[in-house]
PDB file of C-alpha atoms in Angstrom:
ATOM      1  CA  MET A   1     100.095 137.066  87.086  1.00 62.00           C
ATOM      2  CA  THR A   2     102.039 135.393  84.106  1.00 68.00           C
ATOM      3  CA  ILE A   3     101.356 137.145  80.712  1.00 66.00           C
ATOM      4  CA  GLU A   4     102.603 135.827  77.268  1.00 72.00           C
ATOM      5  CA  ILE A   5     102.826 138.764  74.537  1.00 71.00           C
ATOM      6  CA  ASP A   6     103.539 138.406  70.734  1.00 70.00           C
ATOM      7  CA  LEU A   7     106.166 140.780  70.247  1.00 71.00           C
ATOM      8  CA  GLU A   8     105.997 140.340  66.581  1.00 74.00           C
ATOM      9  CA  HIS A   9     102.544 141.504  66.019  1.00 70.00           C
ATOM     10  CA  ASP A  10     101.559 144.641  68.026  1.00 69.00           C
ATOM     11  CA  TYR A  11     102.307 143.209  71.259  1.00 63.00           C
ATOM     12  CA  LYS A  12      99.159 141.236  71.510  1.00 63.00           C
ATOM     13  CA  VAL A  13      98.447 139.223  74.870  1.00 63.00           C
ATOM     14  CA  LEU A  14      98.219 135.516  74.112  1.00 61.00           C
ATOM     15  CA  THR A  15      97.664 134.198  77.370  1.00 64.00           C
ATOM     16  CA  GLN A  16      97.215 135.481  80.596  1.00 63.00           C
ATOM     17  CA  HIS A  17      96.669 133.525  84.241  1.00 66.00           C
ATOM     18  CA  LYS A  18      97.352 133.935  87.837  1.00 68.00           C
ATOM     19  CA  THR A  19     100.035 131.834  89.448  1.00 66.00           C
ATOM     20  CA  PRO A  20      98.618 130.318  92.455  1.00 70.00           C
ATOM     21  CA  PRO A  21     100.149 131.371  95.662  1.00 74.00           C
ATOM     22  CA  GLU A  22     102.762 129.318  97.120  1.00 79.00           C
ATOM     23  CA  LEU A  23     101.409 127.018  99.743  1.00 78.00           C
ATOM     24  CA  LEU A  24     102.905 126.894 103.331  1.00 84.00           C
ATOM     25  CA  ASP A  25     104.690 123.661 104.251  1.00 88.00           C
ATOM     26  CA  GLU A  26     101.785 122.489 106.457  1.00 91.00           C
ATOM     27  CA  GLU A  27      99.297 123.104 103.827  1.00 91.00           C
ATOM     28  CA  LYS A  28     101.553 120.932 101.391  1.00 92.00           C
ATOM     29  CA  ILE A  29     101.879 118.162 103.859  1.00 95.00           C
ATOM     30  CA  TYR A  30      98.180 118.343 104.682  1.00 95.00           C
ATOM     31  CA  ASN A  31      97.040 117.953 100.857  1.00 95.00           C
ATOM     32  CA  VAL A  32      99.522 114.813 100.503  1.00 96.00           C
ATOM     33  CA  LEU A  33      97.909 113.268 103.382  1.00 97.00           C
ATOM     34  CA  VAL A  34      94.565 113.765 101.754  1.00 98.00           C
ATOM     35  CA  LEU A  35      95.740 112.689  98.546  1.00 97.00           C
ATOM     36  CA  GLY A  36      97.418 109.406 100.255  1.00 98.00           C
ATOM     37  CA  VAL A  37      94.201 108.448 102.002  1.00 98.00           C
ATOM     38  CA  ARG A  38      91.924 109.216  99.076  1.00 98.00           C
ATOM     39  CA  ASP A  39      94.061 106.855  96.779  1.00 98.00           C
ATOM     40  CA  TYR A  40      94.185 104.200  99.334  1.00 98.00           C
ATOM     41  CA  ILE A  41      90.547 103.985 100.130  1.00 98.00           C
ATOM     42  CA  ASN A  42      89.481 104.156  96.506  1.00 97.00           C
ATOM     43  CA  LYS A  43      92.131 102.005  95.223  1.00 97.00           C
ATOM     44  CA  ASN A  44      91.188  99.432  97.805  1.00 97.00           C
ATOM     45  CA  GLY A  45      87.434  99.639  97.012  1.00 97.00           C
ATOM     46  CA  PHE A  46      86.588 100.691 100.522  1.00 97.00           C
ATOM     47  CA  PRO A  47      83.041 102.085 100.840  1.00 96.00           C
ATOM     48  CA  GLY A  48      84.065 104.639 103.662  1.00 97.00           C
ATOM     49  CA  ALA A  49      86.278 105.230 106.537  1.00 98.00           C
ATOM     50  CA  LEU A  50      85.612 104.719 110.340  1.00 98.00           C
ATOM     51  CA  VAL A  51      87.519 106.964 112.691  1.00 98.00           C
ATOM     52  CA  GLY A  52      87.848 106.437 116.666  1.00 97.00           C
ATOM     53  CA  LEU A  53      87.288 109.951 117.919  1.00 96.00           C
ATOM     54  CA  SER A  54      88.501 110.679 121.122  1.00 92.00           C
ATOM     55  CA  GLY A  55      88.602 114.697 121.034  1.00 90.00           C
ATOM     56  CA  GLY A  56      92.424 114.801 120.992  1.00 91.00           C
ATOM     57  CA  ALA A  57      94.480 116.356 118.343  1.00 94.00           C
ATOM     58  CA  ASP A  58      95.459 112.905 116.839  1.00 95.00           C
ATOM     59  CA  SER A  59      91.963 111.648 116.128  1.00 96.00           C
ATOM     60  CA  ALA A  60      90.799 115.470 115.149  1.00 96.00           C
ATOM     61  CA  LEU A  61      93.345 115.528 112.420  1.00 97.00           C
ATOM     62  CA  THR A  62      92.438 112.146 111.089  1.00 97.00           C
ATOM     63  CA  LEU A  63      88.929 112.819 110.942  1.00 98.00           C
ATOM     64  CA  ALA A  64      89.485 116.041 108.856  1.00 98.00           C
ATOM     65  CA  ILE A  65      91.842 114.318 106.617  1.00 98.00           C
ATOM     66  CA  ALA A  66      89.359 111.677 105.924  1.00 98.00           C
ATOM     67  CA  ALA A  67      86.337 114.004 105.462  1.00 98.00           C
ATOM     68  CA  ASP A  68      88.615 115.974 103.000  1.00 98.00           C
ATOM     69  CA  ALA A  69      89.736 112.831 101.344  1.00 98.00           C
ATOM     70  CA  ILE A  70      86.410 110.974 100.706  1.00 98.00           C
ATOM     71  CA  GLY A  71      83.775 113.482 101.648  1.00 98.00           C
ATOM     72  CA  ALA A  72      82.088 113.714 104.990  1.00 98.00           C
ATOM     73  CA  ASP A  73      79.064 111.379 103.837  1.00 98.00           C
ATOM     74  CA  ASN A  74      81.594 108.663 103.517  1.00 98.00           C
ATOM     75  CA  VAL A  75      83.384 108.888 106.955  1.00 98.00           C
ATOM     76  CA  SER A  76      81.775 107.671 110.469  1.00 98.00           C
ATOM     77  CA  ALA A  77      83.152 108.688 113.671  1.00 98.00           C
ATOM     78  CA  LEU A  78      82.849 106.278 116.971  1.00 98.00           C
ATOM     79  CA  LEU A  79      83.433 107.857 120.535  1.00 98.00           C
ATOM     80  CA  MET A  80      84.533 105.243 122.998  1.00 97.00           C
ATOM     81  CA  PRO A  81      84.726 106.957 126.436  1.00 94.00           C
ATOM     82  CA  SER A  82      86.099 105.474 129.504  1.00 89.00           C
ATOM     83  CA  ARG A  83      87.168 106.388 132.938  1.00 87.00           C
ATOM     84  CA  TYR A  84      90.058 108.143 131.521  1.00 85.00           C
ATOM     85  CA  THR A  85      88.222 110.419 129.099  1.00 90.00           C
ATOM     86  CA  SER A  86      87.275 114.020 130.381  1.00 93.00           C
ATOM     87  CA  ASN A  87      83.875 115.375 129.447  1.00 95.00           C
ATOM     88  CA  MET A  88      85.775 118.078 127.732  1.00 95.00           C
ATOM     89  CA  SER A  89      87.216 115.545 125.306  1.00 95.00           C
ATOM     90  CA  ILE A  90      83.939 114.163 124.549  1.00 96.00           C
ATOM     91  CA  GLU A  91      82.261 117.723 123.988  1.00 96.00           C
ATOM     92  CA  ASP A  92      85.465 118.530 121.482  1.00 96.00           C
ATOM     93  CA  ALA A  93      84.750 115.018 119.737  1.00 96.00           C
ATOM     94  CA  ILE A  94      80.894 115.639 119.026  1.00 97.00           C
ATOM     95  CA  ALA A  95      81.641 119.402 118.309  1.00 96.00           C
ATOM     96  CA  GLN A  96      84.472 118.432 115.531  1.00 96.00           C
ATOM     97  CA  ALA A  97      81.952 115.730 114.089  1.00 97.00           C
ATOM     98  CA  ASN A  98      78.960 117.930 113.880  1.00 97.00           C
ATOM     99  CA  THR A  99      81.330 121.002 112.263  1.00 97.00           C
ATOM    100  CA  LEU A 100      82.562 118.601 109.728  1.00 97.00           C
ATOM    101  CA  SER A 101      79.043 116.959 109.298  1.00 97.00           C
ATOM    102  CA  VAL A 102      80.074 113.584 109.957  1.00 98.00           C
ATOM    103  CA  HIS A 103      77.839 110.793 111.428  1.00 98.00           C
ATOM    104  CA  TYR A 104      78.986 109.724 114.650  1.00 98.00           C
ATOM    105  CA  SER A 105      78.027 107.086 117.234  1.00 97.00           C
ATOM    106  CA  THR A 106      79.081 106.304 121.077  1.00 97.00           C
ATOM    107  CA  ILE A 107      79.897 103.033 122.703  1.00 97.00           C
ATOM    108  CA  GLU A 108      80.734 103.236 126.289  1.00 95.00           C
ATOM    109  CA  ILE A 109      83.780 100.937 126.916  1.00 95.00           C
ATOM    110  CA  GLU A 110      83.699 100.798 130.771  1.00 94.00           C
ATOM    111  CA  PRO A 111      81.952  97.485 131.058  1.00 96.00           C
ATOM    112  CA  ILE A 112      84.155  95.930 128.427  1.00 96.00           C
ATOM    113  CA  PHE A 113      87.242  97.431 130.065  1.00 94.00           C
ATOM    114  CA  GLU A 114      86.009  96.199 133.458  1.00 95.00           C
ATOM    115  CA  ALA A 115      85.720  92.692 131.947  1.00 96.00           C
ATOM    116  CA  PHE A 116      89.386  92.737 130.751  1.00 93.00           C
ATOM    117  CA  LEU A 117      90.336  93.953 134.220  1.00 93.00           C
ATOM    118  CA  ASN A 118      88.585  91.147 135.863  1.00 95.00           C
ATOM    119  CA  ALA A 119      89.970  88.496 133.564  1.00 95.00           C
ATOM    120  CA  LEU A 120      93.481  89.831 134.309  1.00 94.00           C
ATOM    121  CA  THR A 121      92.880  90.028 138.146  1.00 94.00           C
ATOM    122  CA  ALA A 122      95.182  86.910 139.011  1.00 95.00           C
ATOM    123  CA  GLU A 123      98.003  88.142 136.596  1.00 93.00           C
ATOM    124  CA  PHE A 124      98.068  91.640 137.934  1.00 93.00           C
ATOM    125  CA  THR A 125      98.035  90.593 141.726  1.00 93.00           C
ATOM    126  CA  GLY A 126     100.237  92.434 143.758  1.00 93.00           C
ATOM    127  CA  LEU A 127     101.227  94.871 140.861  1.00 93.00           C
ATOM    128  CA  PRO A 128     100.852  98.575 141.341  1.00 92.00           C
ATOM    129  CA  GLN A 129      98.441  99.973 138.723  1.00 88.00           C
ATOM    130  CA  ASP A 130     100.291 101.601 135.854  1.00 89.00           C
ATOM    131  CA  ILE A 131     100.109 102.641 132.169  1.00 90.00           C
ATOM    132  CA  THR A 132      99.282  99.023 131.404  1.00 89.00           C
ATOM    133  CA  GLU A 133      95.528  99.432 132.545  1.00 86.00           C
ATOM    134  CA  GLU A 134      95.295 102.627 130.314  1.00 82.00           C
ATOM    135  CA  ASN A 135      96.730 100.939 127.466  1.00 89.00           C
ATOM    136  CA  LEU A 136      94.245  98.157 127.699  1.00 91.00           C
ATOM    137  CA  GLN A 137      91.563 100.732 127.000  1.00 89.00           C
ATOM    138  CA  ALA A 138      93.276 101.219 123.619  1.00 90.00           C
ATOM    139  CA  ARG A 139      93.042  97.656 122.852  1.00 93.00           C
ATOM    140  CA  VAL A 140      89.318  97.325 123.478  1.00 95.00           C
ATOM    141  CA  ARG A 141      88.898 100.319 121.385  1.00 95.00           C
ATOM    142  CA  GLY A 142      90.863  98.739 118.485  1.00 95.00           C
ATOM    143  CA  THR A 143      88.813  95.767 118.788  1.00 96.00           C
ATOM    144  CA  LEU A 144      85.628  97.663 118.358  1.00 97.00           C
ATOM    145  CA  LEU A 145      86.667  99.367 115.462  1.00 97.00           C
ATOM    146  CA  MET A 146      87.750  96.320 113.711  1.00 96.00           C
ATOM    147  CA  ALA A 147      84.582  94.670 114.334  1.00 96.00           C
ATOM    148  CA  ILE A 148      82.482  97.713 113.049  1.00 96.00           C
ATOM    149  CA  SER A 149      84.702  98.149 110.037  1.00 93.00           C
TER     150      SER A 149
END
């Protein structure tokens, strides 16, 4: 608590206020991220934010920052499960959206992912399946997010 006292006139208390507690480094970083997102969205005149929500830590943090920055009513989440998405990830994503009161919808990307794989069959012939196929789902998700936004 900070107090200013008038020493010349009977030690009368002039001002008194509590000093806020020092924030943890993580809180400072989070607050800066929220401020940056809020400023970016407002300065560009965007009506809201759309977040691809997977149930993982990255998208969970992104959703929380967006909701704190511009309010949950101005944020939408899109779940885009595929063959690589576990049930637990879907459950976690839905639970977070509900906890933050963020509207969410789901688009199953498996048919789109299959179409990509079918289109690439000739190019991939004789090659072992690797991270390329899994990264393809990210491209599908990015395309859907851009189309909706």
